[in-house]
Short mmCIF file of C-alpha atoms in Angstrom, two decimals:
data_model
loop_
_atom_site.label_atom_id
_atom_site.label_comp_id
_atom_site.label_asym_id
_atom_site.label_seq_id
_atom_site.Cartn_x
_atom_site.Cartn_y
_atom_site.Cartn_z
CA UNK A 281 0.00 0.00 0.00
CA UNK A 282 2.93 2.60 0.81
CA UNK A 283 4.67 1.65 -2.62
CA UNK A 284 1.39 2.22 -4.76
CA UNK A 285 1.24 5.41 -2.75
CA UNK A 286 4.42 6.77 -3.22
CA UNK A 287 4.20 5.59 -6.66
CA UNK A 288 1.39 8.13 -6.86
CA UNK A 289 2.93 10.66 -5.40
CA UNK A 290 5.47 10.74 -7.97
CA UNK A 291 3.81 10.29 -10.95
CA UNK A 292 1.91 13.50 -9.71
CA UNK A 293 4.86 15.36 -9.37
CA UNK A 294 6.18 14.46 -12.83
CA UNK A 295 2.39 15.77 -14.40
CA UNK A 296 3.12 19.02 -12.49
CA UNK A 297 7.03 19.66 -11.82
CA UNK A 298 8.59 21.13 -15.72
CA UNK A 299 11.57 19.56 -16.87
CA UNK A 300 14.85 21.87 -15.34
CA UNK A 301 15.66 23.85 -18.28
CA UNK A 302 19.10 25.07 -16.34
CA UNK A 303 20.82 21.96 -17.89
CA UNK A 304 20.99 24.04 -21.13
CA UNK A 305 21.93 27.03 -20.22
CA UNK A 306 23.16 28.59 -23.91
CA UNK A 307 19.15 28.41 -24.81
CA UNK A 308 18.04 31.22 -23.90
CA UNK A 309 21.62 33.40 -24.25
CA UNK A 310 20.54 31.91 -28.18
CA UNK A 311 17.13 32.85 -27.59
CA UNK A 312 17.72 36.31 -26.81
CA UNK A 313 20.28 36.45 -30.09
CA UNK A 314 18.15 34.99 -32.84
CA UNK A 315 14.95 37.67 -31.50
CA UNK A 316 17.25 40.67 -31.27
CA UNK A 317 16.66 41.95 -35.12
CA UNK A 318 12.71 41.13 -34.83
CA UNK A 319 12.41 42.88 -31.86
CA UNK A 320 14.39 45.89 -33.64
CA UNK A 321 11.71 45.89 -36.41
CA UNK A 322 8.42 45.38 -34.50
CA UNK A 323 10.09 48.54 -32.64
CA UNK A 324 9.79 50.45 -36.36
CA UNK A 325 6.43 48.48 -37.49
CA UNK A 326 3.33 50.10 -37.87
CA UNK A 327 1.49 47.27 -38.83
CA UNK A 328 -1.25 44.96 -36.69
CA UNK A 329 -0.13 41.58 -35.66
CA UNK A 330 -2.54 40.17 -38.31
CA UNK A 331 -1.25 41.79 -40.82
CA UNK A 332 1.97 40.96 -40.18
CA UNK A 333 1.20 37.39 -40.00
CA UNK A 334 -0.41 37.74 -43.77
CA UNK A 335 2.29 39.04 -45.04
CA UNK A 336 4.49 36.44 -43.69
CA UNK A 337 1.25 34.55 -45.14
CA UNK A 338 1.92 35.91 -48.77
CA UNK A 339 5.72 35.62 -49.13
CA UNK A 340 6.62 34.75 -52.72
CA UNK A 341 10.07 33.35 -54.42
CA UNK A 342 8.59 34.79 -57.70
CA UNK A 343 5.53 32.95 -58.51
CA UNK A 344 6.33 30.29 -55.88
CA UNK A 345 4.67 30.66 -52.87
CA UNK A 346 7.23 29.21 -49.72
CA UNK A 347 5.62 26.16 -48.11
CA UNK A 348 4.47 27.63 -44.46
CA UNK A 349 1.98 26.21 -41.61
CA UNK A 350 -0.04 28.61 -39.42
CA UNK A 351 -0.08 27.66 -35.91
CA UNK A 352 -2.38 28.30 -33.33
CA UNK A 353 -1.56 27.75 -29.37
CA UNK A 354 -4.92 27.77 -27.90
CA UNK A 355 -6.07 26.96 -24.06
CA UNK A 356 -8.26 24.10 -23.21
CA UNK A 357 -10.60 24.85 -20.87
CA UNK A 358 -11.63 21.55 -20.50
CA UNK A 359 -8.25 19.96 -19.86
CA UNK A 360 -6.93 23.08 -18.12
CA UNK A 361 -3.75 22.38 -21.19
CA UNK A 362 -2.84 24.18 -23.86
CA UNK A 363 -3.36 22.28 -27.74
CA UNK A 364 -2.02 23.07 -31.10
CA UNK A 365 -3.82 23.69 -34.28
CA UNK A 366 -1.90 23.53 -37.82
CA UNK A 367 -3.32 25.15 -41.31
CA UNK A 368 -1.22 24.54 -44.20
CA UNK A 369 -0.82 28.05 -45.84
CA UNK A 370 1.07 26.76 -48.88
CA UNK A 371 2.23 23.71 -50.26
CA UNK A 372 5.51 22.44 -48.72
CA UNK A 373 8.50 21.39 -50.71
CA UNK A 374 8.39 18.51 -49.00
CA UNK A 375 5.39 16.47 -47.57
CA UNK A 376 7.49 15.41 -44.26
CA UNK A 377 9.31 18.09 -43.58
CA UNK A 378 6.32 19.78 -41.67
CA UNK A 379 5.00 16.67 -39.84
CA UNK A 380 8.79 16.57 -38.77
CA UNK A 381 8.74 20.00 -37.20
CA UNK A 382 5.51 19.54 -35.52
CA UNK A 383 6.51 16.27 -33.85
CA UNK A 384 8.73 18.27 -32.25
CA UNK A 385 7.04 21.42 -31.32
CA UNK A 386 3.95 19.20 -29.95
CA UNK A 387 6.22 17.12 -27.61
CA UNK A 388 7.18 20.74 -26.31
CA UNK A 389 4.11 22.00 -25.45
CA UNK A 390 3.25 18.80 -23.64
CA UNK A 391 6.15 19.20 -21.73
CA UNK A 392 6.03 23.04 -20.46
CA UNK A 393 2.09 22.93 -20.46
CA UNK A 394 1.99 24.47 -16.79
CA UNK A 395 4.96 27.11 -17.91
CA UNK A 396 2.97 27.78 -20.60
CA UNK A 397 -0.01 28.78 -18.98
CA UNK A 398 1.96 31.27 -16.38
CA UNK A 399 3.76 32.37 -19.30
CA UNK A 400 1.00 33.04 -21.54
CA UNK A 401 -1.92 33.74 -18.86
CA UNK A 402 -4.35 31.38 -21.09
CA UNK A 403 -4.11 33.25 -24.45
CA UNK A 404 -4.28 32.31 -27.73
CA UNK A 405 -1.34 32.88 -29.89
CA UNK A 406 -0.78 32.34 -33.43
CA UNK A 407 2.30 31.69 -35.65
CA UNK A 408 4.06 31.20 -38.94
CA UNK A 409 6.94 27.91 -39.45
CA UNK A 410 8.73 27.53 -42.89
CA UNK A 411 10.48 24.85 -44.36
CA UNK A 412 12.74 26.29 -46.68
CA UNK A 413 16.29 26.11 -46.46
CA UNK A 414 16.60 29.82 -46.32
CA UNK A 415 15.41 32.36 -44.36
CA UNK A 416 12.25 34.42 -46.47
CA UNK A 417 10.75 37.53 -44.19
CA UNK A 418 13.11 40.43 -45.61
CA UNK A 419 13.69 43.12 -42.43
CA UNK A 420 12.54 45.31 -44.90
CA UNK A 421 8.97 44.67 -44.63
CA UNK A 422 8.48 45.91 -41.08
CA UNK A 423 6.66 42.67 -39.30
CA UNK A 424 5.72 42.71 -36.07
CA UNK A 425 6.67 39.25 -35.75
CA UNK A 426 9.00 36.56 -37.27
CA UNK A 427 8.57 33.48 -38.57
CA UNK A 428 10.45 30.26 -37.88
CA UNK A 429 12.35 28.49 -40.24
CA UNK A 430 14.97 25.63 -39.85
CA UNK A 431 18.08 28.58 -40.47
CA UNK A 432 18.60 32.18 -40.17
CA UNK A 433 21.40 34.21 -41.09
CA UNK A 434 23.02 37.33 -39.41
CA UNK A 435 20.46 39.99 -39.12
CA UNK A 436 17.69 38.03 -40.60
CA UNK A 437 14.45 38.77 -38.53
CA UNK A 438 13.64 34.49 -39.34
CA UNK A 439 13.90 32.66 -36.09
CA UNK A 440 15.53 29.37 -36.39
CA UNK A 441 13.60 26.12 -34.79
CA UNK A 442 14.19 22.29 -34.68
CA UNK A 443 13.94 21.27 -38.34
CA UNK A 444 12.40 17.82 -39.43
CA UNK A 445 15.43 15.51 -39.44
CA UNK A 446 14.85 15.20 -35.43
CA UNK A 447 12.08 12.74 -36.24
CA UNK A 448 12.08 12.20 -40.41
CA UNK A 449 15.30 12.02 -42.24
CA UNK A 450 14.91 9.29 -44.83
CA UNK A 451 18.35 9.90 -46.23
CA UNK A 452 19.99 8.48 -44.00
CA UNK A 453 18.06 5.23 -45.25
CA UNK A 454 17.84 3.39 -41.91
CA UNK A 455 14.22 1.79 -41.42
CA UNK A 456 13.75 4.33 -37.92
CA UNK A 457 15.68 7.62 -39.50
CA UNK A 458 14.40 9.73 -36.36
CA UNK A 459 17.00 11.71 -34.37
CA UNK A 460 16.65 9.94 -30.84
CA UNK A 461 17.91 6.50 -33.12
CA UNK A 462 20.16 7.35 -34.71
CA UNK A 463 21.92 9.47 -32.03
CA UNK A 464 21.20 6.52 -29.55
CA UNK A 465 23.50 4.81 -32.48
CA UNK A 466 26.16 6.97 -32.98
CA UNK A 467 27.07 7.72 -29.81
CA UNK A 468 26.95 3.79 -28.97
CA UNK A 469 29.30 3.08 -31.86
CA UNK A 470 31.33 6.56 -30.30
CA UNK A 471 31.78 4.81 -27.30
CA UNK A 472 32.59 1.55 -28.82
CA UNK A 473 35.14 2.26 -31.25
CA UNK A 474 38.88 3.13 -29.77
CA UNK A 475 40.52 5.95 -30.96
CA UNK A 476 43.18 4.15 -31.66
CA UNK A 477 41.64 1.94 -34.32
CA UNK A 478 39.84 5.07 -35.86
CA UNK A 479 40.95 5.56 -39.25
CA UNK A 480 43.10 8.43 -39.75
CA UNK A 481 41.61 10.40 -42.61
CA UNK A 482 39.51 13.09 -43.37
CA UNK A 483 36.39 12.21 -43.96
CA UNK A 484 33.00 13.36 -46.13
CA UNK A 485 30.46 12.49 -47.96
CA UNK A 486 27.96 14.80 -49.58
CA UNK A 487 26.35 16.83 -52.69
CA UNK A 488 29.67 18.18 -54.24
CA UNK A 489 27.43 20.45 -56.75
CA UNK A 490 26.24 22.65 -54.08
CA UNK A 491 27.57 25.52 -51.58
CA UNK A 492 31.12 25.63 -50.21
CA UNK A 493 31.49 21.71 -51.09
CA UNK A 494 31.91 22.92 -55.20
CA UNK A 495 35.12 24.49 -53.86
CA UNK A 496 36.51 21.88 -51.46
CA UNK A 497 34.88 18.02 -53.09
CA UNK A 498 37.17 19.63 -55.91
CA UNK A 499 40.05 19.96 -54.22
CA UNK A 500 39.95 17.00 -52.05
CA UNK A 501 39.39 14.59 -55.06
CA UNK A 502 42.01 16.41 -57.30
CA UNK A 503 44.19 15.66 -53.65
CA UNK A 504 43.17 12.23 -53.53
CA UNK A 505 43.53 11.18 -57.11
CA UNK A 506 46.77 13.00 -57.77
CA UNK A 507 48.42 11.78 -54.31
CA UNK A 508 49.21 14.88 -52.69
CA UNK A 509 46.38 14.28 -50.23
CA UNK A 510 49.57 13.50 -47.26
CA UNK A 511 51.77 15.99 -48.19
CA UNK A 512 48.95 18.42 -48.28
CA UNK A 513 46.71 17.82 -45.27
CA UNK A 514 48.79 14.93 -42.98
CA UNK A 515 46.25 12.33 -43.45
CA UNK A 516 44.98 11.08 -46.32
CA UNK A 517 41.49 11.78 -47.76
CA UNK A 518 37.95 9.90 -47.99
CA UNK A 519 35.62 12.51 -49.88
CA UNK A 520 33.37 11.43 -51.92
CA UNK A 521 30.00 13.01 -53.61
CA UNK A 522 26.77 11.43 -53.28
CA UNK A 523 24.81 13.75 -55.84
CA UNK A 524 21.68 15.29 -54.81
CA UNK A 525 19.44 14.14 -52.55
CA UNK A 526 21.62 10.92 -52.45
CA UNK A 527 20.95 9.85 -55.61
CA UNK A 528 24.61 8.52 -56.70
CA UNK A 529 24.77 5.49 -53.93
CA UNK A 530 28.09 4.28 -54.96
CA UNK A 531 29.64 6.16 -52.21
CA UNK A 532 26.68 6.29 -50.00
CA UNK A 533 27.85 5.03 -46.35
CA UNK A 534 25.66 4.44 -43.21
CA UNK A 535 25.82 7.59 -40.82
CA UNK A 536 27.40 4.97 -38.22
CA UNK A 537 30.25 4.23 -40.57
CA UNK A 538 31.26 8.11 -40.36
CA UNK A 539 32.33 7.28 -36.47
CA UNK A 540 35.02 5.15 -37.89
CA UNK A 541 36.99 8.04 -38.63
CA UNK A 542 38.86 10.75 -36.46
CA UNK A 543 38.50 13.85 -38.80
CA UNK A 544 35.13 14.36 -40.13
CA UNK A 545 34.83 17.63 -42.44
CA UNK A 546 31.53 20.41 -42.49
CA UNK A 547 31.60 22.07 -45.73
CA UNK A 548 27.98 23.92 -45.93
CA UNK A 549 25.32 22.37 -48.28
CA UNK A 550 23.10 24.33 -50.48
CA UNK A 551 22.42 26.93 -47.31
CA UNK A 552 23.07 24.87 -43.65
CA UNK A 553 23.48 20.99 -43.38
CA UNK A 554 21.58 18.91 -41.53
CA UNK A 555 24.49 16.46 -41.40
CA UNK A 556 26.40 18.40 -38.18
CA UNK A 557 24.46 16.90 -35.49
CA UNK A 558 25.60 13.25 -36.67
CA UNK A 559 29.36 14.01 -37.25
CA UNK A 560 29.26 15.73 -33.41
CA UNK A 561 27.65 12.32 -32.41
CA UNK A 562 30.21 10.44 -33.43
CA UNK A 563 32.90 12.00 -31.69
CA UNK A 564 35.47 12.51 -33.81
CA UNK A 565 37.17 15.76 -34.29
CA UNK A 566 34.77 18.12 -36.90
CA UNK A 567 36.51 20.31 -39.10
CA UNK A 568 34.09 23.06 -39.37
CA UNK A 569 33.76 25.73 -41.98
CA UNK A 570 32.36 28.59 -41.27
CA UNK A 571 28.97 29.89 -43.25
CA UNK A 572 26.23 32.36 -43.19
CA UNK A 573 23.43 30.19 -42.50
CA UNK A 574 22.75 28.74 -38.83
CA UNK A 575 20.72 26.47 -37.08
CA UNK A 576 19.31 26.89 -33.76
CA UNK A 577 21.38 24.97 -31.88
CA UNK A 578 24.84 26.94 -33.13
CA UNK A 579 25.57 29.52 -31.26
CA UNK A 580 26.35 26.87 -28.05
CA UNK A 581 29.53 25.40 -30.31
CA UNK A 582 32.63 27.15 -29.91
CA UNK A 583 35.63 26.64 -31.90
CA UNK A 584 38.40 25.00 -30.31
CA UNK A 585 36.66 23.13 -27.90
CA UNK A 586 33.42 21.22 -29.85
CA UNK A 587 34.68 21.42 -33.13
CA UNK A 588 37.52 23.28 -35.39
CA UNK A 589 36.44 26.25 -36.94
CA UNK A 590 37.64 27.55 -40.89
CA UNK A 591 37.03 29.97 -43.20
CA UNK A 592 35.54 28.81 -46.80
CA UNK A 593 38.23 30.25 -48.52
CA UNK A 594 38.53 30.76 -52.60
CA UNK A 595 40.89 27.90 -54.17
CA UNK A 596 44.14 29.90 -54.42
CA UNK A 597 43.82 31.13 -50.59
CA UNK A 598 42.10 27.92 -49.38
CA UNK A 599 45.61 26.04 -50.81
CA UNK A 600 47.72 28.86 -49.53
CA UNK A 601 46.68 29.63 -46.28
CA UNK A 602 43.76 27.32 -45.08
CA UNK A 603 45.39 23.24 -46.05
CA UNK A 604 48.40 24.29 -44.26
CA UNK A 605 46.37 25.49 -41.15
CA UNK A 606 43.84 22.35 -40.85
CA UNK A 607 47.24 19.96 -41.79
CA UNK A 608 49.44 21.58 -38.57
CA UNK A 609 45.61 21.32 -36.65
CA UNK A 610 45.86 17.65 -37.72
CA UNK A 611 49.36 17.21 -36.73
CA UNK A 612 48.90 18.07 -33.48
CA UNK A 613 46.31 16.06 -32.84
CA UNK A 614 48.32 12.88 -33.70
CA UNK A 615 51.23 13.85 -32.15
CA UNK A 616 49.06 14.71 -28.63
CA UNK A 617 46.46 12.17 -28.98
CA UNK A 618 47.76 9.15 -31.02
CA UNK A 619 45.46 6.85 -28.71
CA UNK A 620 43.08 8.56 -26.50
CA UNK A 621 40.57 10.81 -28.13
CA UNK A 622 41.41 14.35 -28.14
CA UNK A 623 39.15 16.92 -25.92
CA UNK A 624 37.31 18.10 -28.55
CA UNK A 625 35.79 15.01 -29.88
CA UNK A 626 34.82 14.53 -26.22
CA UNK A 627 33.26 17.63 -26.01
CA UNK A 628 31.30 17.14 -29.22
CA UNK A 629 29.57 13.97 -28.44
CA UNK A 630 28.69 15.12 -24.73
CA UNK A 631 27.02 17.82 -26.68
CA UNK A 632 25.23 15.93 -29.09
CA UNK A 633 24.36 13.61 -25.82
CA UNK A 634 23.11 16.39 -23.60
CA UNK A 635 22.54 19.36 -25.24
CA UNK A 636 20.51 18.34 -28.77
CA UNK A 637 18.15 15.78 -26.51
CA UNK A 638 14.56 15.50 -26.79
CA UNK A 639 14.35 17.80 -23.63
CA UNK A 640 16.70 20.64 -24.69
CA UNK A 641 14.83 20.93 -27.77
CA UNK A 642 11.67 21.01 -25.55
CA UNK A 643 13.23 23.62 -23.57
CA UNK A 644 14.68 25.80 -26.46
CA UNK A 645 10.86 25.96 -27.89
CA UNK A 646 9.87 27.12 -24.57
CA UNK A 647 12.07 29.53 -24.74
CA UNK A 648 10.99 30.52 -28.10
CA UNK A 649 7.44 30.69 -27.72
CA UNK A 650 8.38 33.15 -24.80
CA UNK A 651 10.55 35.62 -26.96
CA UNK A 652 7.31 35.28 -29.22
CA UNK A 653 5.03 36.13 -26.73
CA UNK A 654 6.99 39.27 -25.96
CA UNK A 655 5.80 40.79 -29.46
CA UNK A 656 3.17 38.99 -30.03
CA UNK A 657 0.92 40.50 -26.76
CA UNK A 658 2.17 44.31 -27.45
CA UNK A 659 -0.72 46.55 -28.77
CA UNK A 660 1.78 48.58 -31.02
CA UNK A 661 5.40 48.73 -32.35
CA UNK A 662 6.08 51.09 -29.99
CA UNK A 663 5.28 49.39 -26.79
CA UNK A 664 7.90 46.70 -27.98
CA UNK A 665 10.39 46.56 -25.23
CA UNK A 666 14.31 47.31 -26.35
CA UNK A 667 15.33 43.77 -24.39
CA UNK A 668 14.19 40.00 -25.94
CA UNK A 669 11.55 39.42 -23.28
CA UNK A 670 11.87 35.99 -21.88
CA UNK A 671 10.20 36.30 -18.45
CA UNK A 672 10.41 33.89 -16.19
CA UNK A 673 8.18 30.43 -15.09
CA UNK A 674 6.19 32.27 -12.65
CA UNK A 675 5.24 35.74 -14.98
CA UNK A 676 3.24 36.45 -17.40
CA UNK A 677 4.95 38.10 -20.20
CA UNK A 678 2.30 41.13 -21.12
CA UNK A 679 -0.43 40.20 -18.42
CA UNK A 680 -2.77 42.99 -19.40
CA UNK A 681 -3.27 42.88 -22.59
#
């Protein structure tokens, strides 16, 4: 009788008690980044929150109208909980990319239900996700609000959220592609394999006809073919193309099979690449290159101790001044870790382990929907506070309005 009481007694504390967001404590300094240049705008807007969401609404790549989903976070009366509503606006590029997203952004409104309600004080809010691989509301236009897309770029008033490869990503071809499997996978196989009998090349695979890879697939197969892969990097090279969307399979490998390696390179993809969160996983040592376009997890990596960090750099300068700079990098990581693995592979598959779980993400939506809320419950551009208003669990962000 005491067990199936205490039993109780727990389970009720789990329905109220929110998941501790302090375990993931770069979300909101993130947060407060990615709102900064929509909460400069809204400050200079003189248009209604509707019509700011139309607009959004309308967006146009010429006559192609960027797949978007309106949500609505309403309050249950009934179950005292708040629900989500979903209206396709226009046709996505993909089918699963915005069942993807929503997985995710349901499973955090489950989980900060109560935080939600002190946050939001019951009310109704509506917003605008994308799925493009670009960022589409031009500062320009004067919203009152942003809308959320899978990357942003410096000054872009697009908010970057959880794409859909956390629960759909059906290039990687295993039969459960979700996130949560995979990673479970990776950072087995991380765990698993010795340093020691990782192989010592740098590593990629990839569509070489797009972004920065055009530049460096080039010059790592002209390396490879030609021999001068050593002399020029201190390892030799494993880069191969897969074409787009996968389509040339000769050099297709499992994402698990990228763990065998110690050097594992980033070059961007057509704007970010989805492919990060897998090579951190793995815990090998990601040679990073740096890009405009982010996702919303980035700003918690810093170079030098989750990843290394280098410029995309013409031809001519990337042979000049960035090979010899990633080859001494490479060096040095032999010569001071020719067994163990070096801190920075540790540091980027405790990250992938801890900080990209199904309960930061949870708690970085939170976070969002907060920022949100800050604009979203102001009666004019000019009541739009100069700070990203986050609040706190027991306020609500705008009460009176």
């Amino acid at each position: 009788m005491i067990y199936v009481v205490v039993a109780l007694l727990v389970w009720g504390a789990q329905q109220t008690l929110a998941y501790d967001c302090s375990a993931h404590p770069w979300i909101d300094e993130a947060v407060q980044q990615w709102f900064r240049p929509s909460y400069e705008v809204a400050r200079q807007s003189s248009k209604t929150i509707e019509e700011s969401l139309q607009a959004i609404a309308d967006i146009k790549w010429g006559n192609y109208s960027t797949g978007k989903t309106l949500v609505v976070l309403w309050y249950d009366a009934s179950t005292s909980e708040y629900r989500l509503r979903f209206e396709e606006l226009h046709k996505h590029n993909e089918a699963h990319k915005p069942v993807g997203m929503q997985r995710v952004l349901e499973r955090a409104v489950r989980q900060h239900n109560a935080d939600l309600v002190a946050a939001l004080g019951k009310r109704e809010m509506k917003f605008i996700f994308g799925t493009e691989d670009f960022p589409i509301v031009d500062p320009n236009m004067r919203l009152r609000v942003p809308s959320f897309q899978p990357c942003t770029t410096k000054g872009s008033v697009d908010v970057p959220v959880p794409d859909h490869s956390f629960e759909l990503y059906s290039q990687a071809s295993y039969t459960n592609h979700s996130w949560w499997e995979v990673r479970r996978l990776l950072l087995l196989k991380a765990a698993l394999l010795p340093w020691s009998h990782r192989q010592r090349e740098l590593f990629v695979r990839g569509d070489a006809g797009v972004g920065y890879r055009k530049t460096l697939l080039s010059i790592l197969h002209e390396a490879r073919v030609n021999g001068s892969d050593l002399s020029l990097f201190g390892v030799h090279v494993n880069a191969h193309s897969t074409g787009f969307y996968v389509s040339n399979r000769k050099h297709f490998t499992f994402l698990d099979n990228w763990c065998q390696y110690r050097y594992l390179l980033h070059p961007s993809g057509l704007t970010y690449s989805i492919s990060l969160k897998y090579k951190l996983a793995c815990g090998a040592v990601v040679l990073y290159f740096d890009h405009k376009y982010s996702e919303f997890y980035y700003p918690a990596l810093k170079p030098g101790v989750h990843l290394l960090s280098f410029p995309e750099a013409p031809r001519e300068q990337f042979l000049t001044d960035v090979a010899p700079r990633v080859k001494a990098a490479i060096l040095r990581l032999e010569a001071d870790h020719p067994t163990s693995p070096p801190p920075q592979a540790l540091a980027a598959r405790e990250f992938a382990a801890s900080q990209l779980s199904d309960e930061s993400l949870g708690c970085y939506w939170y976070s969002v929907l907060r920022a949100y809320a800050g604009l979203y419950f102001t009666e004019s551009g000019a009541q739009v506070p100069q700070q990203v208003q986050l609040g706190d669990r027991n306020t609500t962000l705008n009460p009176t309005l």
